[in-house]
mmCIF file with all atom_site columns, C-alpha atoms and ligand atoms in Angstrom:
data_model
loop_
_atom_site.group_PDB
_atom_site.id
_atom_site.type_symbol
_atom_site.label_atom_id
_atom_site.label_alt_id
_atom_site.label_comp_id
_atom_site.label_asym_id
_atom_site.label_entity_id
_atom_site.label_seq_id
_atom_site.pdbx_PDB_ins_code
_atom_site.Cartn_x
_atom_site.Cartn_y
_atom_site.Cartn_z
_atom_site.occupancy
_atom_site.B_iso_or_equiv
_atom_site.pdbx_formal_charge
_atom_site.auth_seq_id
_atom_site.auth_comp_id
_atom_site.auth_asym_id
_atom_site.auth_atom_id
_atom_site.pdbx_PDB_model_num
ATOM   1   C CA  . MET A 1 1   ? 0.000   0.000  0.000   1.00 75.00 ? 20  MET A CA  1
ATOM   2   C CA  . SER A 1 2   ? 1.757   3.187  -1.119  1.00 95.00 ? 21  SER A CA  1
ATOM   3   C CA  . ILE A 1 3   ? 0.693   6.326  0.635   1.00 97.00 ? 22  ILE A CA  1
ATOM   4   C CA  . ALA A 1 4   ? 1.918   9.722  -0.552  1.00 98.00 ? 23  ALA A CA  1
ATOM   5   C CA  . VAL A 1 5   ? 1.609   12.895 1.451   1.00 98.00 ? 24  VAL A CA  1
ATOM   6   C CA  . TYR A 1 6   ? 1.086   16.207 -0.308  1.00 98.00 ? 25  TYR A CA  1
ATOM   7   C CA  . PRO A 1 7   ? 1.855   18.979 2.210   1.00 97.00 ? 26  PRO A CA  1
ATOM   8   C CA  . GLY A 1 8   ? 1.280   22.694 1.877   1.00 96.00 ? 27  GLY A CA  1
ATOM   9   C CA  . SER A 1 9   ? -0.524  25.767 3.130   1.00 95.00 ? 28  SER A CA  1
ATOM   10  C CA  . PHE A 1 10  ? -3.392  25.604 0.639   1.00 97.00 ? 29  PHE A CA  1
ATOM   11  C CA  . ASP A 1 11  ? -4.634  29.095 1.531   1.00 96.00 ? 30  ASP A CA  1
ATOM   12  C CA  . PRO A 1 12  ? -6.726  28.418 -0.518  1.00 97.00 ? 31  PRO A CA  1
ATOM   13  C CA  . ILE A 1 13  ? -6.405  25.332 -2.721  1.00 98.00 ? 32  ILE A CA  1
ATOM   14  C CA  . THR A 1 14  ? -5.849  26.325 -6.381  1.00 98.00 ? 33  THR A CA  1
ATOM   15  C CA  . LEU A 1 15  ? -6.300  24.540 -9.685  1.00 98.00 ? 34  LEU A CA  1
ATOM   16  C CA  . GLY A 1 16  ? -2.506  24.028 -9.648  1.00 97.00 ? 35  GLY A CA  1
ATOM   17  C CA  . HIS A 1 17  ? -2.731  22.108 -6.349  1.00 98.00 ? 36  HIS A CA  1
ATOM   18  C CA  . LEU A 1 18  ? -5.728  20.140 -7.632  1.00 98.00 ? 37  LEU A CA  1
ATOM   19  C CA  . ASN A 1 19  ? -3.792  19.141 -10.740 1.00 98.00 ? 38  ASN A CA  1
ATOM   20  C CA  . ILE A 1 20  ? -0.975  17.721 -8.586  1.00 98.00 ? 39  ILE A CA  1
ATOM   21  C CA  . ILE A 1 21  ? -3.503  15.901 -6.365  1.00 98.00 ? 40  ILE A CA  1
ATOM   22  C CA  . ARG A 1 22  ? -5.287  14.343 -9.349  1.00 98.00 ? 41  ARG A CA  1
ATOM   23  C CA  . ARG A 1 23  ? -2.036  13.144 -10.925 1.00 98.00 ? 42  ARG A CA  1
ATOM   24  C CA  . SER A 1 24  ? -0.693  11.795 -7.614  1.00 98.00 ? 43  SER A CA  1
ATOM   25  C CA  . ALA A 1 25  ? -3.950  9.945  -6.975  1.00 98.00 ? 44  ALA A CA  1
ATOM   26  C CA  . ALA A 1 26  ? -3.439  8.159  -10.294 1.00 97.00 ? 45  ALA A CA  1
ATOM   27  C CA  . VAL A 1 27  ? -0.012  6.905  -9.197  1.00 97.00 ? 46  VAL A CA  1
ATOM   28  C CA  . PHE A 1 28  ? -0.391  6.111  -5.470  1.00 97.00 ? 47  PHE A CA  1
ATOM   29  C CA  . ASN A 1 29  ? -2.888  3.908  -3.631  1.00 97.00 ? 48  ASN A CA  1
ATOM   30  C CA  . GLU A 1 30  ? -3.642  6.755  -1.318  1.00 98.00 ? 49  GLU A CA  1
ATOM   31  C CA  . VAL A 1 31  ? -2.883  10.465 -1.240  1.00 98.00 ? 50  VAL A CA  1
ATOM   32  C CA  . LEU A 1 32  ? -3.007  12.352 2.022   1.00 98.00 ? 51  LEU A CA  1
ATOM   33  C CA  . VAL A 1 33  ? -3.282  16.100 1.494   1.00 98.00 ? 52  VAL A CA  1
ATOM   34  C CA  . CYS A 1 34  ? -1.875  17.703 4.599   1.00 98.00 ? 53  CYS A CA  1
ATOM   35  C CA  . VAL A 1 35  ? -2.552  21.318 5.524   1.00 97.00 ? 54  VAL A CA  1
ATOM   36  C CA  . MET A 1 36  ? 0.480   22.298 7.535   1.00 95.00 ? 55  MET A CA  1
ATOM   37  C CA  . VAL A 1 37  ? 0.198   24.821 10.312  1.00 90.00 ? 56  VAL A CA  1
ATOM   38  C CA  . ASN A 1 38  ? 2.703   27.487 9.371   1.00 77.00 ? 57  ASN A CA  1
ATOM   39  C CA  . SER A 1 39  ? 3.054   30.221 11.946  1.00 66.00 ? 58  SER A CA  1
ATOM   40  C CA  . GLY A 1 40  ? 5.099   32.363 9.597   1.00 66.00 ? 59  GLY A CA  1
ATOM   41  C CA  . LYS A 1 41  ? 2.196   33.217 7.328   1.00 70.00 ? 60  LYS A CA  1
ATOM   42  C CA  . ASN A 1 42  ? -0.801  35.444 7.877   1.00 83.00 ? 61  ASN A CA  1
ATOM   43  C CA  . PRO A 1 43  ? -3.514  33.251 6.395   1.00 92.00 ? 62  PRO A CA  1
ATOM   44  C CA  . LEU A 1 44  ? -6.842  34.237 4.822   1.00 94.00 ? 63  LEU A CA  1
ATOM   45  C CA  . PHE A 1 45  ? -8.566  30.977 5.802   1.00 96.00 ? 64  PHE A CA  1
ATOM   46  C CA  . ASN A 1 46  ? -8.024  29.227 9.116   1.00 95.00 ? 65  ASN A CA  1
ATOM   47  C CA  . ILE A 1 47  ? -6.812  25.614 9.125   1.00 96.00 ? 66  ILE A CA  1
ATOM   48  C CA  . GLU A 1 48  ? -10.271 24.031 9.514   1.00 96.00 ? 67  GLU A CA  1
ATOM   49  C CA  . GLU A 1 49  ? -11.663 26.144 6.675   1.00 97.00 ? 68  GLU A CA  1
ATOM   50  C CA  . ARG A 1 50  ? -8.765  25.171 4.401   1.00 97.00 ? 69  ARG A CA  1
ATOM   51  C CA  . VAL A 1 51  ? -9.284  21.484 5.150   1.00 98.00 ? 70  VAL A CA  1
ATOM   52  C CA  . GLU A 1 52  ? -13.008 21.813 4.409   1.00 98.00 ? 71  GLU A CA  1
ATOM   53  C CA  . LEU A 1 53  ? -12.410 23.623 1.106   1.00 98.00 ? 72  LEU A CA  1
ATOM   54  C CA  . ILE A 1 54  ? -9.998  20.904 -0.021  1.00 98.00 ? 73  ILE A CA  1
ATOM   55  C CA  . GLU A 1 55  ? -12.357 18.123 1.099   1.00 98.00 ? 74  GLU A CA  1
ATOM   56  C CA  . ARG A 1 56  ? -15.156 19.595 -0.962  1.00 97.00 ? 75  ARG A CA  1
ATOM   57  C CA  . THR A 1 57  ? -12.872 19.816 -3.987  1.00 98.00 ? 76  THR A CA  1
ATOM   58  C CA  . VAL A 1 58  ? -11.449 16.288 -3.799  1.00 98.00 ? 77  VAL A CA  1
ATOM   59  C CA  . GLU A 1 59  ? -14.731 14.503 -3.082  1.00 96.00 ? 78  GLU A CA  1
ATOM   60  C CA  . ARG A 1 60  ? -14.548 12.889 -6.520  1.00 95.00 ? 79  ARG A CA  1
ATOM   61  C CA  . PHE A 1 61  ? -11.256 11.099 -5.720  1.00 98.00 ? 80  PHE A CA  1
ATOM   62  C CA  . PRO A 1 62  ? -11.953 8.060  -3.516  1.00 97.00 ? 81  PRO A CA  1
ATOM   63  C CA  . ASN A 1 63  ? -8.271  7.582  -2.599  1.00 98.00 ? 82  ASN A CA  1
ATOM   64  C CA  . VAL A 1 64  ? -7.592  11.150 -1.448  1.00 98.00 ? 83  VAL A CA  1
ATOM   65  C CA  . ARG A 1 65  ? -7.879  12.165 2.214   1.00 98.00 ? 84  ARG A CA  1
ATOM   66  C CA  . VAL A 1 66  ? -7.324  15.521 3.835   1.00 98.00 ? 85  VAL A CA  1
ATOM   67  C CA  . GLU A 1 67  ? -6.029  16.404 7.262   1.00 97.00 ? 86  GLU A CA  1
ATOM   68  C CA  . CYS A 1 68  ? -4.118  19.111 9.054   1.00 96.00 ? 87  CYS A CA  1
ATOM   69  C CA  . SER A 1 69  ? -1.053  18.874 11.222  1.00 95.00 ? 88  SER A CA  1
ATOM   70  C CA  . SER A 1 70  ? 1.109   21.020 13.415  1.00 93.00 ? 89  SER A CA  1
ATOM   71  C CA  . LYS A 1 71  ? 3.601   18.184 13.841  1.00 93.00 ? 90  LYS A CA  1
ATOM   72  C CA  . LEU A 1 72  ? 6.844   17.653 12.053  1.00 95.00 ? 91  LEU A CA  1
ATOM   73  C CA  . LEU A 1 73  ? 5.871   16.185 8.672   1.00 96.00 ? 92  LEU A CA  1
ATOM   74  C CA  . VAL A 1 74  ? 8.055   13.083 9.087   1.00 97.00 ? 93  VAL A CA  1
ATOM   75  C CA  . GLU A 1 75  ? 6.377   12.325 12.437  1.00 96.00 ? 94  GLU A CA  1
ATOM   76  C CA  . LEU A 1 76  ? 2.943   12.490 10.895  1.00 96.00 ? 95  LEU A CA  1
ATOM   77  C CA  . MET A 1 77  ? 4.120   10.263 8.049   1.00 97.00 ? 96  MET A CA  1
ATOM   78  C CA  . LYS A 1 78  ? 5.451   7.669  10.458  1.00 96.00 ? 97  LYS A CA  1
ATOM   79  C CA  . GLU A 1 79  ? 2.061   7.551  12.175  1.00 96.00 ? 98  GLU A CA  1
ATOM   80  C CA  . ARG A 1 80  ? 0.262   7.174  8.841   1.00 96.00 ? 99  ARG A CA  1
ATOM   81  C CA  . GLY A 1 81  ? 2.700   4.681  7.339   1.00 96.00 ? 100 GLY A CA  1
ATOM   82  C CA  . ALA A 1 82  ? 3.551   7.048  4.465   1.00 97.00 ? 101 ALA A CA  1
ATOM   83  C CA  . LYS A 1 83  ? 6.981   7.029  2.805   1.00 97.00 ? 102 LYS A CA  1
ATOM   84  C CA  . VAL A 1 84  ? 6.619   9.534  -0.018  1.00 98.00 ? 103 VAL A CA  1
ATOM   85  C CA  . ILE A 1 85  ? 6.279   13.307 -0.012  1.00 98.00 ? 104 ILE A CA  1
ATOM   86  C CA  . ILE A 1 86  ? 4.940   14.902 -3.186  1.00 98.00 ? 105 ILE A CA  1
ATOM   87  C CA  . LYS A 1 87  ? 6.015   18.424 -4.067  1.00 97.00 ? 106 LYS A CA  1
ATOM   88  C CA  . GLY A 1 88  ? 4.765   20.355 -7.045  1.00 96.00 ? 107 GLY A CA  1
ATOM   89  C CA  . LEU A 1 89  ? 7.391   22.388 -8.877  1.00 95.00 ? 108 LEU A CA  1
ATOM   90  C CA  . ARG A 1 90  ? 6.287   25.429 -10.820 1.00 93.00 ? 109 ARG A CA  1
ATOM   91  C CA  . ALA A 1 91  ? 9.615   26.877 -11.817 1.00 86.00 ? 110 ALA A CA  1
ATOM   92  C CA  . VAL A 1 92  ? 13.305  26.625 -11.081 1.00 83.00 ? 111 VAL A CA  1
ATOM   93  C CA  . SER A 1 93  ? 12.681  29.224 -8.389  1.00 82.00 ? 112 SER A CA  1
ATOM   94  C CA  . ASP A 1 94  ? 10.720  26.617 -6.362  1.00 87.00 ? 113 ASP A CA  1
ATOM   95  C CA  . PHE A 1 95  ? 13.593  24.159 -6.617  1.00 91.00 ? 114 PHE A CA  1
ATOM   96  C CA  . ASP A 1 96  ? 16.224  25.591 -4.247  1.00 92.00 ? 115 ASP A CA  1
ATOM   97  C CA  . ARG A 1 97  ? 13.926  25.754 -1.272  1.00 93.00 ? 116 ARG A CA  1
ATOM   98  C CA  . GLU A 1 98  ? 12.175  22.452 -1.986  1.00 95.00 ? 117 GLU A CA  1
ATOM   99  C CA  . PHE A 1 99  ? 15.503  20.680 -2.485  1.00 95.00 ? 118 PHE A CA  1
ATOM   100 C CA  . GLN A 1 100 ? 16.710  21.956 0.872   1.00 96.00 ? 119 GLN A CA  1
ATOM   101 C CA  . ILE A 1 101 ? 13.490  20.816 2.608   1.00 96.00 ? 120 ILE A CA  1
ATOM   102 C CA  . ALA A 1 102 ? 13.765  17.403 0.909   1.00 97.00 ? 121 ALA A CA  1
ATOM   103 C CA  . LEU A 1 103 ? 17.309  16.955 2.231   1.00 97.00 ? 122 LEU A CA  1
ATOM   104 C CA  . ILE A 1 104 ? 16.270  17.997 5.724   1.00 97.00 ? 123 ILE A CA  1
ATOM   105 C CA  . ASN A 1 105 ? 13.376  15.545 5.717   1.00 97.00 ? 124 ASN A CA  1
ATOM   106 C CA  . ARG A 1 106 ? 15.697  12.767 4.578   1.00 96.00 ? 125 ARG A CA  1
ATOM   107 C CA  . LYS A 1 107 ? 18.103  13.672 7.343   1.00 97.00 ? 126 LYS A CA  1
ATOM   108 C CA  . LEU A 1 108 ? 15.243  13.416 9.827   1.00 97.00 ? 127 LEU A CA  1
ATOM   109 C CA  . ASP A 1 109 ? 14.108  10.067 8.408   1.00 97.00 ? 128 ASP A CA  1
ATOM   110 C CA  . ASP A 1 110 ? 16.105  8.327  5.694   1.00 96.00 ? 129 ASP A CA  1
ATOM   111 C CA  . GLY A 1 111 ? 13.178  6.063  4.831   1.00 96.00 ? 130 GLY A CA  1
ATOM   112 C CA  . ILE A 1 112 ? 11.328  9.003  3.341   1.00 96.00 ? 131 ILE A CA  1
ATOM   113 C CA  . GLU A 1 113 ? 11.571  10.050 -0.294  1.00 97.00 ? 132 GLU A CA  1
ATOM   114 C CA  . THR A 1 114 ? 10.491  13.360 -1.788  1.00 97.00 ? 133 THR A CA  1
ATOM   115 C CA  . LEU A 1 115 ? 9.178   13.216 -5.347  1.00 97.00 ? 134 LEU A CA  1
ATOM   116 C CA  . PHE A 1 116 ? 8.952   16.389 -7.420  1.00 97.00 ? 135 PHE A CA  1
ATOM   117 C CA  . MET A 1 117 ? 6.083   16.618 -9.844  1.00 96.00 ? 136 MET A CA  1
ATOM   118 C CA  . PRO A 1 118 ? 6.347   19.286 -12.514 1.00 95.00 ? 137 PRO A CA  1
ATOM   119 C CA  . SER A 1 119 ? 3.418   21.652 -12.607 1.00 94.00 ? 138 SER A CA  1
ATOM   120 C CA  . SER A 1 120 ? 1.113   21.478 -15.585 1.00 95.00 ? 139 SER A CA  1
ATOM   121 C CA  . GLU A 1 121 ? 2.177   24.289 -17.940 1.00 94.00 ? 140 GLU A CA  1
ATOM   122 C CA  . LYS A 1 122 ? -1.361  25.668 -17.563 1.00 94.00 ? 141 LYS A CA  1
ATOM   123 C CA  . TYR A 1 123 ? -0.720  26.440 -13.910 1.00 95.00 ? 142 TYR A CA  1
ATOM   124 C CA  . THR A 1 124 ? 2.925   27.400 -13.593 1.00 94.00 ? 143 THR A CA  1
ATOM   125 C CA  . TYR A 1 125 ? 1.943   31.010 -12.902 1.00 93.00 ? 144 TYR A CA  1
ATOM   126 C CA  . LEU A 1 126 ? -0.546  30.094 -10.203 1.00 96.00 ? 145 LEU A CA  1
ATOM   127 C CA  . SER A 1 127 ? -0.095  30.450 -6.446  1.00 95.00 ? 146 SER A CA  1
ATOM   128 C CA  . SER A 1 128 ? -2.464  30.922 -3.505  1.00 96.00 ? 147 SER A CA  1
ATOM   129 C CA  . THR A 1 129 ? -0.947  34.377 -3.074  1.00 94.00 ? 148 THR A CA  1
ATOM   130 C CA  . ALA A 1 130 ? -1.856  35.301 -6.656  1.00 95.00 ? 149 ALA A CA  1
ATOM   131 C CA  . VAL A 1 131 ? -5.395  33.989 -6.099  1.00 96.00 ? 150 VAL A CA  1
ATOM   132 C CA  . LYS A 1 132 ? -5.845  36.193 -3.023  1.00 95.00 ? 151 LYS A CA  1
ATOM   133 C CA  . GLU A 1 133 ? -4.519  39.187 -4.903  1.00 94.00 ? 152 GLU A CA  1
ATOM   134 C CA  . MET A 1 134 ? -6.878  38.545 -7.832  1.00 95.00 ? 153 MET A CA  1
ATOM   135 C CA  . ALA A 1 135 ? -9.827  38.040 -5.465  1.00 95.00 ? 154 ALA A CA  1
ATOM   136 C CA  . ARG A 1 136 ? -9.099  41.381 -3.854  1.00 93.00 ? 155 ARG A CA  1
ATOM   137 C CA  . TYR A 1 137 ? -9.460  43.121 -7.157  1.00 93.00 ? 156 TYR A CA  1
ATOM   138 C CA  . GLY A 1 138 ? -12.628 41.259 -8.084  1.00 92.00 ? 157 GLY A CA  1
ATOM   139 C CA  . ALA A 1 139 ? -11.048 39.261 -10.937 1.00 95.00 ? 158 ALA A CA  1
ATOM   140 C CA  . ASP A 1 140 ? -12.834 36.253 -12.407 1.00 96.00 ? 159 ASP A CA  1
ATOM   141 C CA  . LEU A 1 141 ? -11.480 33.329 -10.350 1.00 97.00 ? 160 LEU A CA  1
ATOM   142 C CA  . ARG A 1 142 ? -12.668 30.513 -12.618 1.00 96.00 ? 161 ARG A CA  1
ATOM   143 C CA  . THR A 1 143 ? -9.235  29.872 -14.110 1.00 94.00 ? 162 THR A CA  1
ATOM   144 C CA  . PHE A 1 144 ? -7.529  29.993 -10.697 1.00 97.00 ? 163 PHE A CA  1
ATOM   145 C CA  . VAL A 1 145 ? -9.480  27.977 -8.126  1.00 98.00 ? 164 VAL A CA  1
ATOM   146 C CA  . PRO A 1 146 ? -11.833 24.970 -8.230  1.00 97.00 ? 165 PRO A CA  1
ATOM   147 C CA  . MET A 1 147 ? -15.414 25.953 -9.061  1.00 96.00 ? 166 MET A CA  1
ATOM   148 C CA  . GLU A 1 148 ? -16.678 24.534 -5.755  1.00 96.00 ? 167 GLU A CA  1
ATOM   149 C CA  . ILE A 1 149 ? -14.844 27.151 -3.693  1.00 97.00 ? 168 ILE A CA  1
ATOM   150 C CA  . ILE A 1 150 ? -15.063 30.358 -5.770  1.00 97.00 ? 169 ILE A CA  1
ATOM   151 C CA  . ASP A 1 151 ? -17.914 31.825 -3.717  1.00 97.00 ? 170 ASP A CA  1
ATOM   152 C CA  . ASP A 1 152 ? -16.123 31.007 -0.469  1.00 97.00 ? 171 ASP A CA  1
ATOM   153 C CA  . VAL A 1 153 ? -13.007 32.874 -1.567  1.00 97.00 ? 172 VAL A CA  1
ATOM   154 C CA  . ILE A 1 154 ? -14.986 35.934 -2.669  1.00 95.00 ? 173 ILE A CA  1
ATOM   155 C CA  . ARG A 1 155 ? -17.035 35.965 0.538   1.00 95.00 ? 174 ARG A CA  1
ATOM   156 C CA  . LYS A 1 156 ? -13.967 35.558 2.716   1.00 96.00 ? 175 LYS A CA  1
ATOM   157 C CA  . VAL A 1 157 ? -12.009 38.328 1.033   1.00 94.00 ? 176 VAL A CA  1
ATOM   158 C CA  . GLU A 1 158 ? -15.006 40.642 1.446   1.00 92.00 ? 177 GLU A CA  1
ATOM   159 C CA  . SER A 1 159 ? -15.685 39.680 5.073   1.00 92.00 ? 178 SER A CA  1
ATOM   160 C CA  . GLU A 1 160 ? -12.047 40.213 6.018   1.00 84.00 ? 179 GLU A CA  1
ATOM   161 C CA  . GLY A 1 161 ? -12.199 43.674 4.519   1.00 81.00 ? 180 GLY A CA  1
ATOM   162 C CA  . TRP A 1 162 ? -9.532  42.725 1.976   1.00 75.00 ? 181 TRP A CA  1
ATOM   163 C CA  . ARG A 1 163 ? -11.717 44.116 -0.747  1.00 71.00 ? 182 ARG A CA  1
HETATM 164 P P1  . LIG B 2 .   ? 1.504   28.350 -2.553  1.00 88.14 ? 18  LIG B P1  1
HETATM 165 O O1  . LIG B 2 .   ? 2.921   28.536 -2.991  1.00 88.14 ? 18  LIG B O1  1
HETATM 166 O O2  . LIG B 2 .   ? 0.526   28.471 -3.656  1.00 88.14 ? 18  LIG B O2  1
HETATM 167 O O3  . LIG B 2 .   ? 1.126   29.104 -1.299  1.00 88.14 ? 18  LIG B O3  1
HETATM 168 P P2  . LIG B 2 .   ? 1.521   25.898 -0.949  1.00 88.14 ? 18  LIG B P2  1
HETATM 169 O O4  . LIG B 2 .   ? 2.434   26.309 0.129   1.00 88.14 ? 18  LIG B O4  1
HETATM 170 O O5  . LIG B 2 .   ? 0.125   25.586 -0.564  1.00 88.14 ? 18  LIG B O5  1
HETATM 171 O O6  . LIG B 2 .   ? 1.421   26.849 -2.204  1.00 88.14 ? 18  LIG B O6  1
HETATM 172 O O7  . LIG B 2 .   ? 2.181   24.691 -1.758  1.00 88.14 ? 18  LIG B O7  1
HETATM 173 C C1  . LIG B 2 .   ? 1.909   23.343 -1.609  1.00 88.14 ? 18  LIG B C1  1
HETATM 174 C C2  . LIG B 2 .   ? 2.609   22.568 -2.688  1.00 88.14 ? 18  LIG B C2  1
HETATM 175 O O8  . LIG B 2 .   ? 1.977   22.814 -3.935  1.00 88.14 ? 18  LIG B O8  1
HETATM 176 C C3  . LIG B 2 .   ? 4.082   22.897 -2.919  1.00 88.14 ? 18  LIG B C3  1
HETATM 177 O O9  . LIG B 2 .   ? 4.721   21.687 -3.290  1.00 88.14 ? 18  LIG B O9  1
HETATM 178 C C4  . LIG B 2 .   ? 4.021   23.854 -4.093  1.00 88.14 ? 18  LIG B C4  1
HETATM 179 O O10 . LIG B 2 .   ? 5.239   23.861 -4.811  1.00 88.14 ? 18  LIG B O10 1
HETATM 180 C C5  . LIG B 2 .   ? 2.913   23.236 -4.896  1.00 88.14 ? 18  LIG B C5  1
HETATM 181 N N1  . LIG B 2 .   ? 2.217   24.144 -5.801  1.00 88.14 ? 18  LIG B N1  1
HETATM 182 C C6  . LIG B 2 .   ? 1.667   25.330 -5.504  1.00 88.14 ? 18  LIG B C6  1
HETATM 183 N N2  . LIG B 2 .   ? 1.096   25.891 -6.588  1.00 88.14 ? 18  LIG B N2  1
HETATM 184 C C7  . LIG B 2 .   ? 1.298   25.026 -7.619  1.00 88.14 ? 18  LIG B C7  1
HETATM 185 C C8  . LIG B 2 .   ? 0.987   25.036 -9.014  1.00 88.14 ? 18  LIG B C8  1
HETATM 186 N N3  . LIG B 2 .   ? 0.346   26.072 -9.564  1.00 88.14 ? 18  LIG B N3  1
HETATM 187 N N4  . LIG B 2 .   ? 1.344   23.962 -9.752  1.00 88.14 ? 18  LIG B N4  1
HETATM 188 C C9  . LIG B 2 .   ? 2.009   22.940 -9.175  1.00 88.14 ? 18  LIG B C9  1
HETATM 189 N N5  . LIG B 2 .   ? 2.356   22.872 -7.893  1.00 88.14 ? 18  LIG B N5  1
HETATM 190 C C10 . LIG B 2 .   ? 2.006   23.896 -7.107  1.00 88.14 ? 18  LIG B C10 1
#
């Protein structure tokens, strides 16, 4: 049983993330999308909201689960019996940081492998930050985030006074 973990902030999930999830779900028995608590960022959605938005979006994939964690990723993986970390790469600029994190995770647990999945060329420009920026200016979000969550993003940006 191969379980892959796809960690990130997902604030909010974008079509780029969804593309990586769909392709990973076709390769692994199970994909665990993990919303990591990252104190360094000032998020738009809280952790529970982010998990719920992802759950709604991945309902169609029977082998994808979603959870959140404030633990060290390798600890969570040990508990779940997962050996693979999936990272989406948009551009060379993602590589330096992701390579460093991959080496650290291997140092922490040498049974864990990080696999880099190149972004679909349709989504290389896309990030959660860009989505939030576009939402602020009232842009059409249909080419950025899954249909199921567009209204949530608009409502949240408005309720937070970001717009
Ligand atoms: P963001 O940079 O959008 O805030 P996250 O921290 O949620 O993203 O990233 C989670 C994972 O998804 C990382 O591996 C990141 O490289 C990857 N990722 C983010 N956006 C895309 C995209 N448009 N295409 C492919 N992978 C992506």
